[in-house]
Short mmCIF file of C-alpha atoms in Angstrom, two decimals:
data_model
loop_
_atom_site.label_atom_id
_atom_site.label_comp_id
_atom_site.label_asym_id
_atom_site.label_seq_id
_atom_site.Cartn_x
_atom_site.Cartn_y
_atom_site.Cartn_z
CA MET A 1 17.60 24.06 -3.81
CA ILE A 2 15.72 21.83 -1.40
CA LYS A 3 17.44 18.47 -1.05
CA ILE A 4 15.24 15.38 -0.83
CA SER A 5 16.85 11.98 -0.28
CA HIS A 6 13.90 10.10 -1.79
CA PHE A 7 10.32 10.62 -2.95
CA ASN A 8 7.49 8.95 -1.05
CA ILE A 9 4.83 6.89 -2.84
CA LEU A 10 1.29 6.02 -1.81
CA LEU A 11 -0.08 2.94 -3.66
CA VAL A 12 -3.88 2.65 -4.00
CA GLU A 13 -5.00 -0.73 -5.37
CA ASP A 14 -7.73 -3.13 -4.24
CA GLU A 15 -5.89 -6.15 -5.71
CA ILE A 16 -3.54 -6.81 -2.80
CA LEU A 17 -1.14 -9.14 -4.62
CA LEU A 18 -0.78 -6.67 -7.49
CA MET A 19 -0.13 -3.84 -5.04
CA GLN A 20 2.52 -5.86 -3.20
CA SER A 21 4.18 -6.85 -6.48
CA LEU A 22 4.24 -3.24 -7.68
CA ALA A 23 5.75 -2.07 -4.38
CA ARG A 24 8.47 -4.70 -4.67
CA HIS A 25 9.33 -3.70 -8.25
CA ILE A 26 9.53 -0.02 -7.30
CA GLU A 27 12.00 -0.82 -4.52
CA GLU A 28 14.04 -3.08 -6.84
CA LEU A 29 14.39 -0.32 -9.44
CA ASP A 30 16.09 1.83 -6.79
CA MET A 31 15.30 5.11 -8.55
CA GLY A 32 14.94 7.28 -5.47
CA PHE A 33 11.33 6.34 -4.67
CA ARG A 34 10.06 4.64 -1.52
CA VAL A 35 6.62 3.10 -1.00
CA VAL A 36 5.56 4.37 2.42
CA CYS A 37 1.79 3.68 2.32
CA GLN A 38 -0.52 1.13 0.70
CA THR A 39 -4.32 1.16 0.77
CA ALA A 40 -7.24 -0.39 -1.11
CA ASN A 41 -9.57 2.57 -1.77
CA GLY A 42 -9.61 6.26 -2.54
CA GLN A 43 -11.27 7.45 0.65
CA ASP A 44 -8.62 5.88 2.83
CA ALA A 45 -5.96 7.28 0.51
CA LEU A 46 -7.19 10.83 1.18
CA LYS A 47 -6.96 10.19 4.92
CA ARG A 48 -3.38 8.97 4.48
CA LEU A 49 -2.51 12.13 2.53
CA GLU A 50 -3.59 14.24 5.51
CA LYS A 51 -1.01 12.51 7.71
CA GLU A 52 1.85 11.45 5.43
CA ASN A 53 4.34 13.43 3.37
CA ILE A 54 3.56 11.94 -0.06
CA HIS A 55 5.09 13.01 -3.37
CA LEU A 56 3.52 10.46 -5.76
CA VAL A 57 0.22 8.55 -5.73
CA ILE A 58 -0.14 5.50 -7.99
CA THR A 59 -3.80 4.51 -8.07
CA ASP A 60 -6.00 1.96 -9.81
CA ILE A 61 -9.02 3.30 -11.71
CA ARG A 62 -11.58 0.71 -10.66
CA MET A 63 -11.94 0.51 -6.89
CA PRO A 64 -14.74 0.37 -4.31
CA VAL A 65 -15.81 3.41 -2.26
CA MET A 66 -13.97 5.98 -4.41
CA ASP A 67 -12.47 5.27 -7.83
CA GLY A 68 -9.09 6.40 -9.08
CA LEU A 69 -10.28 9.28 -11.24
CA GLU A 70 -12.31 10.80 -8.43
CA LEU A 71 -9.27 10.41 -6.17
CA ALA A 72 -7.04 12.05 -8.79
CA LYS A 73 -9.40 15.04 -8.98
CA GLU A 74 -9.34 15.43 -5.18
CA ILE A 75 -5.56 15.24 -5.10
CA HIS A 76 -5.22 17.79 -7.91
CA LEU A 77 -7.54 20.15 -6.01
CA LYS A 78 -6.22 19.72 -2.46
CA TYR A 79 -2.57 18.75 -3.01
CA PRO A 80 -1.39 20.32 -6.28
CA SER A 81 2.26 19.49 -5.59
CA ILE A 82 1.55 15.72 -5.42
CA LYS A 83 1.92 13.81 -8.69
CA THR A 84 -0.59 11.11 -9.68
CA VAL A 85 -0.21 8.06 -11.92
CA ILE A 86 -3.19 5.93 -12.99
CA LEU A 87 -3.21 2.11 -13.18
CA SER A 88 -5.61 0.64 -15.73
CA GLY A 89 -6.44 -2.43 -17.77
CA TYR A 90 -6.66 -2.38 -21.56
CA ALA A 91 -10.46 -2.06 -21.36
CA GLU A 92 -9.98 1.24 -19.51
CA PHE A 93 -7.23 2.54 -21.80
CA GLU A 94 -9.17 5.47 -23.28
CA TYR A 95 -10.62 6.24 -19.85
CA ALA A 96 -7.10 6.42 -18.41
CA LYS A 97 -5.89 8.73 -21.17
CA GLU A 98 -8.69 11.18 -20.35
CA ALA A 99 -7.28 11.40 -16.83
CA LEU A 100 -4.17 13.13 -18.20
CA SER A 101 -6.28 16.29 -18.54
CA GLN A 102 -7.16 16.13 -14.84
CA GLY A 103 -3.69 16.57 -13.38
CA VAL A 104 -2.55 12.97 -13.84
CA VAL A 105 1.09 12.72 -14.94
CA ASP A 106 1.00 9.31 -16.64
CA TYR A 107 -0.78 5.95 -16.74
CA LEU A 108 0.40 2.36 -16.39
CA LEU A 109 -1.27 -0.53 -18.17
CA LYS A 110 -1.80 -3.82 -16.33
CA PRO A 111 0.07 -6.08 -16.11
CA VAL A 112 2.77 -3.50 -15.45
CA ALA A 113 5.98 -4.25 -17.37
CA ALA A 114 9.30 -3.37 -15.74
CA ASP A 115 10.38 -1.05 -18.56
CA GLN A 116 7.00 0.72 -18.51
CA LEU A 117 7.27 1.27 -14.75
CA GLU A 118 10.84 2.55 -15.09
CA ASN A 119 9.87 5.00 -17.86
CA THR A 120 6.94 6.34 -15.84
CA LEU A 121 8.98 6.76 -12.67
CA SER A 122 11.69 8.55 -14.66
CA LYS A 123 9.09 10.95 -16.01
CA VAL A 124 7.59 11.57 -12.58
CA LYS A 125 10.99 12.01 -10.96
CA LEU A 126 11.94 14.65 -13.50
CA GLU A 127 8.76 16.60 -12.75
CA LEU A 128 9.22 16.28 -9.00
CA GLU A 129 12.84 17.44 -9.21
CA LYS A 130 11.74 20.46 -11.24
CA THR A 131 9.07 21.23 -8.67
CA TYR A 132 11.45 21.17 -5.73
CA GLU A 133 14.27 22.90 -7.60
CA LEU A 134 11.96 25.76 -8.54
CA GLU A 135 10.26 25.97 -5.19
CA GLU A 136 12.75 28.35 -3.66
CA ASP A 137 12.95 30.37 -6.86
CA THR A 138 9.23 31.14 -7.05
CA SER A 139 7.94 34.72 -7.02
CA LEU A 140 6.89 34.37 -3.37
CA THR A 141 8.88 37.35 -2.24
CA GLY A 142 7.84 40.51 -0.47
CA GLN A 143 4.10 40.94 -0.14
CA ASN A 144 3.17 37.50 -1.57
CA ALA A 145 5.42 35.60 0.83
CA ALA A 146 4.22 37.72 3.77
CA GLN A 147 0.62 36.89 2.84
CA VAL A 148 1.38 33.16 2.83
CA VAL A 149 2.92 33.42 6.29
CA GLU A 150 0.00 35.52 7.51
CA TYR A 151 -2.47 32.91 6.26
CA ALA A 152 -0.45 30.17 7.95
CA THR A 153 -0.35 32.04 11.27
CA LEU A 154 -4.10 32.64 11.18
CA TYR A 155 -4.65 28.95 10.49
CA LEU A 156 -2.48 27.96 13.45
CA LYS A 157 -4.28 30.41 15.72
CA GLU A 158 -7.62 28.86 14.75
CA HIS A 159 -6.45 25.22 14.85
CA TYR A 160 -3.92 25.16 17.69
CA MET A 161 -6.08 22.64 19.55
CA ASP A 162 -5.95 20.20 16.62
CA ASP A 163 -3.29 17.67 15.63
CA VAL A 164 -1.47 19.87 13.08
CA ASP A 165 0.45 17.94 10.43
CA PHE A 166 2.94 20.43 9.00
CA SER A 167 3.84 18.21 6.03
CA ALA A 168 0.21 17.99 4.92
CA PHE A 169 -0.40 21.67 5.69
CA SER A 170 2.64 22.69 3.64
CA GLN A 171 1.49 20.55 0.72
CA LYS A 172 -1.91 22.25 0.80
CA LEU A 173 -0.08 25.55 0.37
CA GLY A 174 1.92 24.04 -2.48
CA PHE A 175 5.28 23.89 -0.68
CA SER A 176 7.47 21.48 1.21
CA SER A 177 7.63 21.79 4.99
CA ALA A 178 11.27 22.89 4.61
CA TYR A 179 10.27 25.89 2.48
CA LEU A 180 7.44 26.87 4.84
CA THR A 181 9.94 26.76 7.71
CA LYS A 182 12.25 29.04 5.74
CA LEU A 183 9.43 31.55 5.24
CA PHE A 184 8.49 31.45 8.93
CA ASN A 185 12.07 31.99 10.02
CA LYS A 186 12.31 34.98 7.71
CA TYR A 187 9.03 36.67 8.66
CA LYS A 188 8.38 35.43 12.20
CA GLY A 189 11.86 34.64 13.48
CA CYS A 190 10.93 31.08 14.43
CA THR A 191 9.80 27.76 12.97
CA PRO A 192 6.09 26.96 12.41
CA LEU A 193 6.27 24.41 15.24
CA LYS A 194 7.72 26.99 17.66
CA TYR A 195 5.00 29.45 16.65
CA LEU A 196 2.30 26.83 17.27
CA THR A 197 3.87 25.83 20.59
CA ASP A 198 3.89 29.45 21.78
CA ILE A 199 0.18 29.78 20.94
CA ARG A 200 -0.65 26.57 22.78
CA ILE A 201 1.33 27.47 25.89
CA HIS A 202 -0.16 30.98 25.96
CA GLN A 203 -3.65 29.45 25.86
CA ALA A 204 -2.65 26.88 28.51
CA ARG A 205 -1.42 29.61 30.87
CA ASP A 206 -4.75 31.37 30.51
CA LEU A 207 -6.72 28.19 31.25
CA LEU A 208 -4.53 27.36 34.25
CA LEU A 209 -5.08 30.83 35.69
CA ASN A 210 -8.78 31.25 34.98
CA THR A 211 -10.37 27.78 35.11
CA ASP A 212 -10.52 24.78 37.42
CA LEU A 213 -9.70 22.34 34.62
CA THR A 214 -7.29 19.55 35.50
CA ILE A 215 -3.79 19.56 33.99
CA ARG A 216 -4.82 16.77 31.62
CA GLU A 217 -7.93 18.69 30.52
CA VAL A 218 -5.92 21.85 29.91
CA GLY A 219 -3.45 19.91 27.80
CA GLU A 220 -6.23 18.36 25.75
CA ARG A 221 -7.83 21.79 25.20
CA VAL A 222 -4.64 23.18 23.68
CA GLY A 223 -3.61 20.28 21.46
CA TYR A 224 -1.70 17.97 23.80
CA PRO A 225 -3.70 14.77 24.43
CA ASP A 226 -0.65 13.26 26.16
CA GLN A 227 -0.32 14.84 29.62
CA PHE A 228 3.37 13.97 29.93
CA HIS A 229 4.16 15.66 26.61
CA PHE A 230 2.11 18.71 27.62
CA SER A 231 3.84 19.06 30.99
CA LYS A 232 7.28 18.61 29.43
CA THR A 233 6.59 21.23 26.73
CA PHE A 234 5.05 23.64 29.25
CA ARG A 235 8.05 23.37 31.58
CA LYS A 236 10.50 23.81 28.69
CA THR A 237 8.69 26.95 27.54
CA THR A 238 7.87 28.61 30.87
CA GLY A 239 10.44 27.16 33.27
CA ALA A 240 7.75 25.67 35.51
CA SER A 241 5.43 22.69 35.41
CA PRO A 242 1.71 23.40 34.85
CA SER A 243 0.88 22.59 38.48
CA ALA A 244 3.73 24.75 39.80
CA PHE A 245 2.69 27.63 37.52
CA ARG A 246 -0.87 27.42 38.83
CA SER A 247 0.28 27.23 42.46
CA GLN A 248 2.63 30.19 42.09
CA SER A 249 -0.18 32.26 40.60
CA ASP A 250 -2.57 31.32 43.43
CA GLU A 251 -0.03 32.52 45.99
CA LYS A 252 0.21 35.98 44.45
#
């Protein structure tokens, strides 16, 4: 079973004081949840989900830019392992109940009472624990698991130059990053990060040998915008700095 010390929450609410109050109450309940992100609209929430390892989204229904139901639909489609809870006023009560058919786990009525919040978090926690307990017991064995790893490797080969967020990528596949790492170790003999690093360094070697790009430009082309980080990773992988590797090749 995958062990998780706490579950991460993203709060989406355009009433700042309400959002801050809700975050404080969640922390005070001490139920194994931690509010790691707060934002005021659905569009920004989706951007946060690309970068952060989120397990639960609590979102208001009525917000500018993108409302809570539209956000819930996007989450259900793109991040099926993330749970969603809707915040609503009494006037939106029926509207909120309809959201339960769209992948939403529960709804909270404003103003949120402590016992209501505790009951909802208990419900969500139970579902999350079931998800992560079952994750390693899924039928992803043999051909199915190999296909997942093959898809992941193809993705990395096509996106090695991008800033790859393995937590977000794993969630898109419906797993935790720990489980994806387990699959990679089994089928590729290395972690996803090591696999990505090998691709990047292979591409960097080719650029160093066959182009006049500067070291910084080579690093940027293969996913390392920080030249120091690129040089350090290149040296660790090849035993030589990028400039030394290029010079040695020129001498041959």
